[in-house]
CSV table of C-alpha atoms and ligand atoms in Angstrom, one decimal:
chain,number,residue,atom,x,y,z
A,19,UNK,CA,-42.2,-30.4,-11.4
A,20,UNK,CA,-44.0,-27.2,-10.0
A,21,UNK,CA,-44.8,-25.5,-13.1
A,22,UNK,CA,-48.5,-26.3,-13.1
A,23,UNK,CA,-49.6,-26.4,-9.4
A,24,UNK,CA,-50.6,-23.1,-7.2
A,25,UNK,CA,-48.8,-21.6,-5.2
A,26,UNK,CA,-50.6,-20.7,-1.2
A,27,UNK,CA,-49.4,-17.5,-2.0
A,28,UNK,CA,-52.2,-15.0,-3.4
A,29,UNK,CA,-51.3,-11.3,-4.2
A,30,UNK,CA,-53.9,-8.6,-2.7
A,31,UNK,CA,-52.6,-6.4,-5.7
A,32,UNK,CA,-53.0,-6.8,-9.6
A,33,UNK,CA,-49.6,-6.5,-12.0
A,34,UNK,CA,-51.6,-5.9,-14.6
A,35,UNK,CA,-53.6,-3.0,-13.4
A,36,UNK,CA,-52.5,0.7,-14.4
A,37,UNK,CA,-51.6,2.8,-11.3
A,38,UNK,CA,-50.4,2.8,-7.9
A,39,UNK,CA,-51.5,-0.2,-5.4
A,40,UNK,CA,-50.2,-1.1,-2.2
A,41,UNK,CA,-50.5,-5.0,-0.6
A,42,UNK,CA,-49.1,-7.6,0.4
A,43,UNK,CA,-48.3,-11.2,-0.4
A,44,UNK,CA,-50.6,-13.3,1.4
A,45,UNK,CA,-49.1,-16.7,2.7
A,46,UNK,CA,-51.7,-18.9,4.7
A,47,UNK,CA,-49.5,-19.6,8.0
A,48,UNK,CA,-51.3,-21.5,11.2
A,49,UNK,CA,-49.6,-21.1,13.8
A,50,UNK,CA,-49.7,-21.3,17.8
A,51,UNK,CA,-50.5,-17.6,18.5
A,52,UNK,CA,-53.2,-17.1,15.6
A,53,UNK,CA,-54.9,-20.5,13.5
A,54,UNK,CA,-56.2,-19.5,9.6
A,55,UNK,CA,-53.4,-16.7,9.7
A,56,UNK,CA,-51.1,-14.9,7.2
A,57,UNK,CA,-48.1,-13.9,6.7
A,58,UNK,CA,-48.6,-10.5,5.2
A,59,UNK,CA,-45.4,-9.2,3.0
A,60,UNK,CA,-45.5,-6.0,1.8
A,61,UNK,CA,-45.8,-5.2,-2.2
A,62,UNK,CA,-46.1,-2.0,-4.2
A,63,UNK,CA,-46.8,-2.0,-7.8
A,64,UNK,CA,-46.6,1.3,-10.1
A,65,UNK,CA,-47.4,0.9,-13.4
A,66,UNK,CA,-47.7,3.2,-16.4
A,67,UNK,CA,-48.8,1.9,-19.9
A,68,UNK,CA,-46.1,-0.3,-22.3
A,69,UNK,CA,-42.9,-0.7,-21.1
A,70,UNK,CA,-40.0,-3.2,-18.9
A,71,UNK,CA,-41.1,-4.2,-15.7
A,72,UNK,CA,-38.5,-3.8,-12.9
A,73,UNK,CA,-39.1,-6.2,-10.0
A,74,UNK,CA,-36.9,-4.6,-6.7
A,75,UNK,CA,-36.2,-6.8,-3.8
A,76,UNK,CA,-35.0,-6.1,-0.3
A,77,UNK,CA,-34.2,-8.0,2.9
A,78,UNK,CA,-33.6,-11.4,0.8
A,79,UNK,CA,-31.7,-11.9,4.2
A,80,UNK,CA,-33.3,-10.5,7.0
A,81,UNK,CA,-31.0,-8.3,9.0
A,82,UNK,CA,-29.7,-6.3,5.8
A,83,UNK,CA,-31.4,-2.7,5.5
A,84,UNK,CA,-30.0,-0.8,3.1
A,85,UNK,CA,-32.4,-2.3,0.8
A,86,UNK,CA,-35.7,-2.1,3.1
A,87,UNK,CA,-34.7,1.3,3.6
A,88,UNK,CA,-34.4,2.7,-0.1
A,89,UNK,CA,-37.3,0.4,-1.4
A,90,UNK,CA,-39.6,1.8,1.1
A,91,UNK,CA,-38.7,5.8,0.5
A,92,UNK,CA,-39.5,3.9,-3.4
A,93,UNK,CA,-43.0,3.0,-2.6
A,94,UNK,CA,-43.5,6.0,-0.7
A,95,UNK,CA,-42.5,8.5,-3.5
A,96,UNK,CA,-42.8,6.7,-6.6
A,97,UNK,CA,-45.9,7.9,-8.8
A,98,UNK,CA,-47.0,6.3,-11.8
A,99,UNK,CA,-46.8,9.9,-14.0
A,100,UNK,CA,-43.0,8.9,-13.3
A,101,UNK,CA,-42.4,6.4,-15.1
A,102,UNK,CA,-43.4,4.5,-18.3
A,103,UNK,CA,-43.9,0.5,-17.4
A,104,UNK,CA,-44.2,-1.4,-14.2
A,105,UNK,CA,-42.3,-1.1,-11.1
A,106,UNK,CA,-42.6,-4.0,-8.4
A,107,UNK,CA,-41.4,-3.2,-5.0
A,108,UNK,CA,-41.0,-5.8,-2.4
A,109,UNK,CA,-38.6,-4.0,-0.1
A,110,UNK,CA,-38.7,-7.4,2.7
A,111,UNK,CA,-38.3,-10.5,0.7
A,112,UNK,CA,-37.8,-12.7,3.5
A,113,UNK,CA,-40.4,-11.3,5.5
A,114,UNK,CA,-40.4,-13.3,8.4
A,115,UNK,CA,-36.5,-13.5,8.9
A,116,UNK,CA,-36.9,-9.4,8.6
A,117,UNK,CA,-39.3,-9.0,11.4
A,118,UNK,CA,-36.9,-11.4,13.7
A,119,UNK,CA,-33.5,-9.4,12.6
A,120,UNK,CA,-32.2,-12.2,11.5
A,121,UNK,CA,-30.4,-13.7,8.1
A,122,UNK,CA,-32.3,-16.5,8.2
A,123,UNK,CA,-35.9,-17.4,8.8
A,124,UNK,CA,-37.0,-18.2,12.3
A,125,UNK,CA,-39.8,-20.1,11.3
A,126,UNK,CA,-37.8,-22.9,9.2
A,127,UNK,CA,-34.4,-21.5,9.3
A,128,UNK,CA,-34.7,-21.1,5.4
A,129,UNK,CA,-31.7,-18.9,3.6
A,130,UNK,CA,-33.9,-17.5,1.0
A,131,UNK,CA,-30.9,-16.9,-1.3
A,132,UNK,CA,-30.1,-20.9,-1.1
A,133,UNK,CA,-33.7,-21.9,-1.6
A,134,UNK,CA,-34.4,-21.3,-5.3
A,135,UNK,CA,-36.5,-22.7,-7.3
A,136,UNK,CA,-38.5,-23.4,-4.2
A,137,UNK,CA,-41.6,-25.4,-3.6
A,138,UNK,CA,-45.0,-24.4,-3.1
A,139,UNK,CA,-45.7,-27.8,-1.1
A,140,UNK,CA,-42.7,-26.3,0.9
A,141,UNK,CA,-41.0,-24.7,3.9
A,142,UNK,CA,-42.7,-20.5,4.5
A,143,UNK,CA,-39.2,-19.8,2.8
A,144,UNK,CA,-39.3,-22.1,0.2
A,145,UNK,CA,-43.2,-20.8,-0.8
A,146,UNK,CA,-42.0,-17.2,-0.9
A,147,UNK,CA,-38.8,-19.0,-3.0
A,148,UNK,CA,-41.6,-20.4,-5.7
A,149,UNK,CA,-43.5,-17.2,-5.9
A,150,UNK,CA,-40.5,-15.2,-6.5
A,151,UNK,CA,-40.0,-18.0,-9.0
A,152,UNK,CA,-43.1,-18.8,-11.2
A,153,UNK,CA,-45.5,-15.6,-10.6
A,154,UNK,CA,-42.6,-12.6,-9.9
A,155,UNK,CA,-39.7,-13.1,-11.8
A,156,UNK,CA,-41.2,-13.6,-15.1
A,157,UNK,CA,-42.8,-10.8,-15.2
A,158,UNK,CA,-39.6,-8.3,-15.0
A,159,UNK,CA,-37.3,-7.4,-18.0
A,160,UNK,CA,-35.1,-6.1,-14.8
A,161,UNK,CA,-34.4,-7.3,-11.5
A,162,UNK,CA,-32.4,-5.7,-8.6
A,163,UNK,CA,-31.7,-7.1,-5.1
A,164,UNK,CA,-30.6,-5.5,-2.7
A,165,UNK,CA,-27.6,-6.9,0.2
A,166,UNK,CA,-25.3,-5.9,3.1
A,167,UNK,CA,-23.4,-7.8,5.4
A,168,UNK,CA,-25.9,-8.2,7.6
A,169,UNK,CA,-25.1,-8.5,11.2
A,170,UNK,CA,-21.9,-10.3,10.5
A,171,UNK,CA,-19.8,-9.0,7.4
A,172,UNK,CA,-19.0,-5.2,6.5
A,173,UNK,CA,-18.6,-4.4,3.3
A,174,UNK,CA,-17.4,-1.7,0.6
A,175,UNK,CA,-20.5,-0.5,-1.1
A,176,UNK,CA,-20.5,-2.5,-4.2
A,177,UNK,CA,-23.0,-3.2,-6.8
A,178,UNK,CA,-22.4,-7.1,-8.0
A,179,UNK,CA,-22.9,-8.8,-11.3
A,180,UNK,CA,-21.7,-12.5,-12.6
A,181,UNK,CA,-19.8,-13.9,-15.5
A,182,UNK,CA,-22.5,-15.9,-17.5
A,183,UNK,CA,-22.4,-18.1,-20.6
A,184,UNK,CA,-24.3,-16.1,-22.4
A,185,UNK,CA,-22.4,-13.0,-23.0
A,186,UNK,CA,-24.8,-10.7,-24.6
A,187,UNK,CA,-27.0,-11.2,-21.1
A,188,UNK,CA,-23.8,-10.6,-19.3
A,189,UNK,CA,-23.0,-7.6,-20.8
A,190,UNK,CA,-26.7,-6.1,-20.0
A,191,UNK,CA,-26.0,-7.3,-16.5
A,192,UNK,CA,-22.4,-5.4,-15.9
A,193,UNK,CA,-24.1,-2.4,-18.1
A,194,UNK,CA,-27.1,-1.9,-15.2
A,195,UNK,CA,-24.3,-2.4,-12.5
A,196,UNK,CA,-22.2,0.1,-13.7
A,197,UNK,CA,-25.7,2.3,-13.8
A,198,UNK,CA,-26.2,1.4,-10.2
A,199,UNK,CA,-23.4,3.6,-9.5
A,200,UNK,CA,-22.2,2.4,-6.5
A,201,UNK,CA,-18.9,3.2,-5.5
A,202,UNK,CA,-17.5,-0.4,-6.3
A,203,UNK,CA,-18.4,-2.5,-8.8
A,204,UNK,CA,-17.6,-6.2,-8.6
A,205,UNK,CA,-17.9,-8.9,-11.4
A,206,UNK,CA,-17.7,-12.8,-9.8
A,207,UNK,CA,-17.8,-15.8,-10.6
A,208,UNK,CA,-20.5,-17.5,-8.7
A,209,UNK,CA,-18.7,-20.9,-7.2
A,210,UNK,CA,-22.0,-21.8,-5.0
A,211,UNK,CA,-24.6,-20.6,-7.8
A,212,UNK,CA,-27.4,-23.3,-6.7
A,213,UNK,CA,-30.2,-22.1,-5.2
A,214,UNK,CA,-29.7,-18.5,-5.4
A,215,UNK,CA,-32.1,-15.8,-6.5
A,216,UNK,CA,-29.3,-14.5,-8.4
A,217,UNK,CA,-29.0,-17.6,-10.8
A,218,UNK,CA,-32.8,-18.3,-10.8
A,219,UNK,CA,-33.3,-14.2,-12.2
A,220,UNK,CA,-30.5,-15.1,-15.1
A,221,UNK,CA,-31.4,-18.7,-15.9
A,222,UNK,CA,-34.3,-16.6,-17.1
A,223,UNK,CA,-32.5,-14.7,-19.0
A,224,UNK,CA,-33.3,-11.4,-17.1
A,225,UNK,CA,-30.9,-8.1,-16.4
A,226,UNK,CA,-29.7,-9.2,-12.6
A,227,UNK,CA,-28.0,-6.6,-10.5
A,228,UNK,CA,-27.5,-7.1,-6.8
A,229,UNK,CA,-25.1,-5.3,-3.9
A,230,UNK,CA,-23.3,-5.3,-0.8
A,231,UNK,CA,-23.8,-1.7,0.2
A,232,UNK,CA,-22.5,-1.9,4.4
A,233,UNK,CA,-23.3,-4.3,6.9
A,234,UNK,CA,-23.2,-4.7,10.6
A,235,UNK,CA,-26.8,-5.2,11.1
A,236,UNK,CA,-27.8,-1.6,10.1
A,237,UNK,CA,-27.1,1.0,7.9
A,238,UNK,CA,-25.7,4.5,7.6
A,239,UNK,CA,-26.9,8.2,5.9
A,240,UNK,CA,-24.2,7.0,3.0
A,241,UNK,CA,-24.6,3.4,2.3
A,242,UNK,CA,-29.0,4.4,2.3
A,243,UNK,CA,-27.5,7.3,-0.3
A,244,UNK,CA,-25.7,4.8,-2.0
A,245,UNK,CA,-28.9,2.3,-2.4
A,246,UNK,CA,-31.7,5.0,-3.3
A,247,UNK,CA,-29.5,6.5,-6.0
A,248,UNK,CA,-28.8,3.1,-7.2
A,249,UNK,CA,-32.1,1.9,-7.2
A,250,UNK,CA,-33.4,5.0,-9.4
A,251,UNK,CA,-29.9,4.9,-12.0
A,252,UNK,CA,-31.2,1.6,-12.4
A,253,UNK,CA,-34.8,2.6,-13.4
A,254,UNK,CA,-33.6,5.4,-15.5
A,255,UNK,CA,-31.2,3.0,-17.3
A,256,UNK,CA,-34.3,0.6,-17.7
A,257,UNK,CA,-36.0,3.5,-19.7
A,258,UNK,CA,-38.6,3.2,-17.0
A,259,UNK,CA,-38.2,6.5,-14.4
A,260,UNK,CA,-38.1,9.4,-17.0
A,261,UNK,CA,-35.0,11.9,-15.0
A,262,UNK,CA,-31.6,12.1,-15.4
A,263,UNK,CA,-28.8,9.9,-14.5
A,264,UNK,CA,-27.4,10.3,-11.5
A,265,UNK,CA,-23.7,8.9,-12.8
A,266,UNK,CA,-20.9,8.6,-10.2
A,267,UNK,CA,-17.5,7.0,-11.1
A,268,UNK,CA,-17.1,3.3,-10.0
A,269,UNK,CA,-13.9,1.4,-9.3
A,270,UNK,CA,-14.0,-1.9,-10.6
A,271,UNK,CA,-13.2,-5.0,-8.1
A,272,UNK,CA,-12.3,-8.3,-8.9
A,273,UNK,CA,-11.8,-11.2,-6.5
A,274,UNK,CA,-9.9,-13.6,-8.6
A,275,UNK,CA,-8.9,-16.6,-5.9
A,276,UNK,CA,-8.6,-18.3,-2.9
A,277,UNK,CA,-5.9,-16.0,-1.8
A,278,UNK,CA,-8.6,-13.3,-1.3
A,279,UNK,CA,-10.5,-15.0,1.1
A,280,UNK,CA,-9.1,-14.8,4.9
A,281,UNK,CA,-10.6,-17.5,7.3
A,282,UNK,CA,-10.6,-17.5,11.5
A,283,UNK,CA,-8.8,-20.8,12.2
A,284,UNK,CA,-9.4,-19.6,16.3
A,285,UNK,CA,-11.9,-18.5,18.8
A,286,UNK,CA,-11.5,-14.8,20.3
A,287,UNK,CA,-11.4,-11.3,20.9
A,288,UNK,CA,-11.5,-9.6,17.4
A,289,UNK,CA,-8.6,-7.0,16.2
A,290,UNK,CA,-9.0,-5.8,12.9
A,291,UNK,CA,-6.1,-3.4,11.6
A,292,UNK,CA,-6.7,-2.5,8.4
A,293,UNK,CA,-10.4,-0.2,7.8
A,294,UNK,CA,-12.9,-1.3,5.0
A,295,UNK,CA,-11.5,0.7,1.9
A,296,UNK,CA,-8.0,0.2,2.8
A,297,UNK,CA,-5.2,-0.4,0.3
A,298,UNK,CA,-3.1,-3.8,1.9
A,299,UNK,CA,0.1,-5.1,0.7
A,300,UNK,CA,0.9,-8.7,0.4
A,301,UNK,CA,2.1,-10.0,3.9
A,302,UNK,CA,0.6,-7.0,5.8
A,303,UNK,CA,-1.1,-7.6,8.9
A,304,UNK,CA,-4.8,-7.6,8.7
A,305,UNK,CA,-6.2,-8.7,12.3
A,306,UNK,CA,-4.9,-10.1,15.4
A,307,UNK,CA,-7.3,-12.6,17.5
A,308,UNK,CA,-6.5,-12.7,21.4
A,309,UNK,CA,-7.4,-15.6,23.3
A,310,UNK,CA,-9.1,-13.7,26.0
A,311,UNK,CA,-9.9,-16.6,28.3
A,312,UNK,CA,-6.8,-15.1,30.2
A,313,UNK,CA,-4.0,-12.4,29.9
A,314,UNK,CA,-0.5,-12.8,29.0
A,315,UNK,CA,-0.9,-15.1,25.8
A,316,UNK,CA,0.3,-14.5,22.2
A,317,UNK,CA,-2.6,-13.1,19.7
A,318,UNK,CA,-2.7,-15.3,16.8
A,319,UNK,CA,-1.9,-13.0,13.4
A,320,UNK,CA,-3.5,-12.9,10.7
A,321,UNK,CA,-1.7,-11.7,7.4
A,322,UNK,CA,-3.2,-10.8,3.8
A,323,UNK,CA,-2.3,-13.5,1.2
A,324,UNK,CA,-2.7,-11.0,-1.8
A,325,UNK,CA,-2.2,-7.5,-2.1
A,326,UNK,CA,-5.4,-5.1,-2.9
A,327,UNK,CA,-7.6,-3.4,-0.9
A,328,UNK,CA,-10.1,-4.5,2.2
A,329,UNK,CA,-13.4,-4.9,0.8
A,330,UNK,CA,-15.1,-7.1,3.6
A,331,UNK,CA,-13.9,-7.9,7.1
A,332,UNK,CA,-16.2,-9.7,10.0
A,333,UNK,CA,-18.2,-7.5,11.9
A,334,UNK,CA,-18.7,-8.3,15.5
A,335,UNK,CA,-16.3,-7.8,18.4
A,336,UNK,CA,-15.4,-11.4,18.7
A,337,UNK,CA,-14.8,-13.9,16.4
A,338,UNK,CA,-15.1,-17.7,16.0
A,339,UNK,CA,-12.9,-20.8,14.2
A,340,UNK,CA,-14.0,-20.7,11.2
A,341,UNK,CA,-16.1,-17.4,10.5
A,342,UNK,CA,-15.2,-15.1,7.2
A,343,UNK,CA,-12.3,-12.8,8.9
A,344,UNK,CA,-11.7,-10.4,6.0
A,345,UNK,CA,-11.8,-10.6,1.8
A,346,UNK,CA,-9.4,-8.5,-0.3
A,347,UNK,CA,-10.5,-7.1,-3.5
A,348,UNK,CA,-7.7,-6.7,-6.4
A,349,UNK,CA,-7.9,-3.1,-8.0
A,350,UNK,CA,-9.0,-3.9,-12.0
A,351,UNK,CA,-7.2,-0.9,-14.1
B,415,ZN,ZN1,-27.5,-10.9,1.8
C-alpha cells in the first residue's frame, strides 16, 4: 500500500497557516525541453481560525472551464475576513491535460477521474491522483468538483450527487447539491464508481458535490453564473463564507436506465433535432446522421427510447459509431 511513502509532490503553500497564500503543487517532471523541471499547478489556500475545510477542484478533465473559470474569480476575490475555516482552491486539477485542451493528459493519456487512488511511484496523473488522495482530500469536511462536457458532450447545467450506502452521508451530499443551486439537480447511481475522484472523496466519508454545467469545449456568461454562484451557496451552506444564500429553485433529474442513454451505431454528419432543455416524448425523433461520403442516401434516425427531457447530446458537427449521441433525463415530481 501507499499510505506510508511520499509523495514527489511538495506543496509551496502551508494548509495550516492562517491567511491567504498563493502556490502551486510542485511535481518533479524531466523532460526533453527542460531536465530537473516541474510541473507547477496552481493552489490557493484561505484560511480563517476553526472551522470545515472546503477543498474546490476544477479541470479534473482538461478542456472543461466552467470550473477553472469560477475557481479563479475564487482565488482572486476570496479574503480570509470572509470566511471562518479553510478554503482550498485548485481551479486546474489536471494541470497538464488543461494546458493541452484536452480531457485527458498528454503526457500519459491519464483520465484523472479513472485514476483514483493513484500512485506516487506512478504515471504525472496518477501522482496528482495520490496527492489528491492522501495529503488533499483528508483535510476537507467539503469537497466540490467542478465538470462540463468538455469538447464532446453538452449538457443541462446540473449539480450531481450519488446514492451511497450510508444514508446519513448521502443525505449531506444531496443537501450541499441542492445548495449548489444549479438549475438541475441529478442524483445517480454510479455504475463505473472505480477510480473516480468522486468515490475516493465519499469512501472518506466527506460531503461530495460535483456538476455538468455546459460543455463544448468552453463556456458561456450563464453556465460561469451558474458555477460562481454555486461554488459560493456551497461555502455558505458549509458555514464557511459568512453571506447569504443565494437560493434558486432546482428541478430534480433522474436517469433511471438504459433507455436514457442514446448511442451512434454509424459514422457521419451530425443532426440533432431536439435543443438541450427540451421536453421529448417517447418515439420522437432526436437526431438524424447522414452518411456524407455522397448525396442521395437515407439519414439513419435516431429516436428517444423514454420520454423526458434532453439533458446531454454530443457536441461536435460530426459524429462517430459508437460516440454518446444524446441522454434523456426523466422529470422527478
Ligand atoms: Zn469531466
Amino acid at each position: 500500500m501507499n499510505e506510508n511513502r511520499p509523495s514527489p509532490i511538495t506543496s509551496t503553500v502551508d494548509f495550516q497557516a492562517e491567511g491567504k497564500a498563493h502556490g502551486f503543487l510542485k511535481l518533479p517532471y524531466s523532460h526533453d525541453e527542460s531536465a530537473w523541471s516541474n510541473i507547477m499547478i496552481p493552489i490557493t489556500v484561505v484560511k480563517n481560525g476553526e472551522g470545515p475545510t472546503a477543498l474546490l477542484t476544477g479541470a479534473n478533465h482538461g478542456d472543461e472551464y466552467e470550473g477553472p473559470v469560477a475557481l479563479h474569480r475564487l482565488a482572486q476575490e476570496l479574503e480570509p475576513t470572509h470566511i471562518t475555516g479553510t478554503v482550498i482552491i485548485v481551479p486546474a486539477m489536471n494541470y497538464p491535460a488543461f494546458k493541452a485542451g484536452t480531457r485527458t493528459s498528454p503526457i500519459d493519456k491519464g483520465n484523472m477521474n479513472r485514476l483514483f487512488p493513484g500512485r506516487p511511484d506512478g504515471s504525472v496523473t496518477e501522482k496528482i491522483a495520490d496527492y489528491f488522495q492522501r495529503f488533499l482530500l483528508p483535510l476537507a469536511d467539503y469537497v466540490v468538483d467542478i465538470h462540463a462536457g468538455g469538447k464532446t458532450l453538452d449538457f443541462v447545467p446540473f449539480a450531481a450527487a450519488h446514492i451511497l450506502r450510508n444514508k446519513e452521508q448521502q443525505g449531506r451530499c444531496h443537501a450541499a447539491m441542492e445548495a449548489f443551486g444549479a438549475p438541475y439537480s441529478m442524483v445517480l447511481l454510479e455504475m463505473d464508481a472505480v477510480g473516480m475522484y468522486d468515490t475516493a472523496a465519499e469512501e472518506m466519508g466527506k460531503v461530495f458535490v460535483s456538476t455538468e454545467l455546459g460543455g463544448g469545449g468552453s463556456s458561456t456568461a450563464r453556465s460561469n453564473a451558474i458555477a460562481w454562484r454555486g461554488v459560493r451557496n456551497i461555502l455558505v451552506h458549509a458555514g464557511i463564507l459568512l453571506d447569504e444564500m443565494d437560493g434558486h429553485d432546482s428541478i430534480r433529474l433522474d436517469m433511471p436506465d438504459a433507455a436514457c442513454f442514446i448511442t451512434s451505431e454509424s459514422n457521419g454528419l451530425f443532426e440533432i433535432c431536439v435543443d438541450l432543455g427540451e421536453a421529448v416524448e417517447e418515439g420522437q425523433l432526436i437526431a438524424r446522421i447522414h452518411d456524407a461520403e455522397r448525396t442521395g442516401t437515407a439519414p439513419t434516425e435516431y429516436r428517444a427510447k423514454r420520454s423526458g427531457i434532453l439533458a446531454a447530446r454530443h457536441f461536435p458537427g460530426q459524429i462517430k459509431i459508437g460516440d454518446s449521441l444524446a441522454v434523456i433525463a426523466e422529470i422527478v415530481e
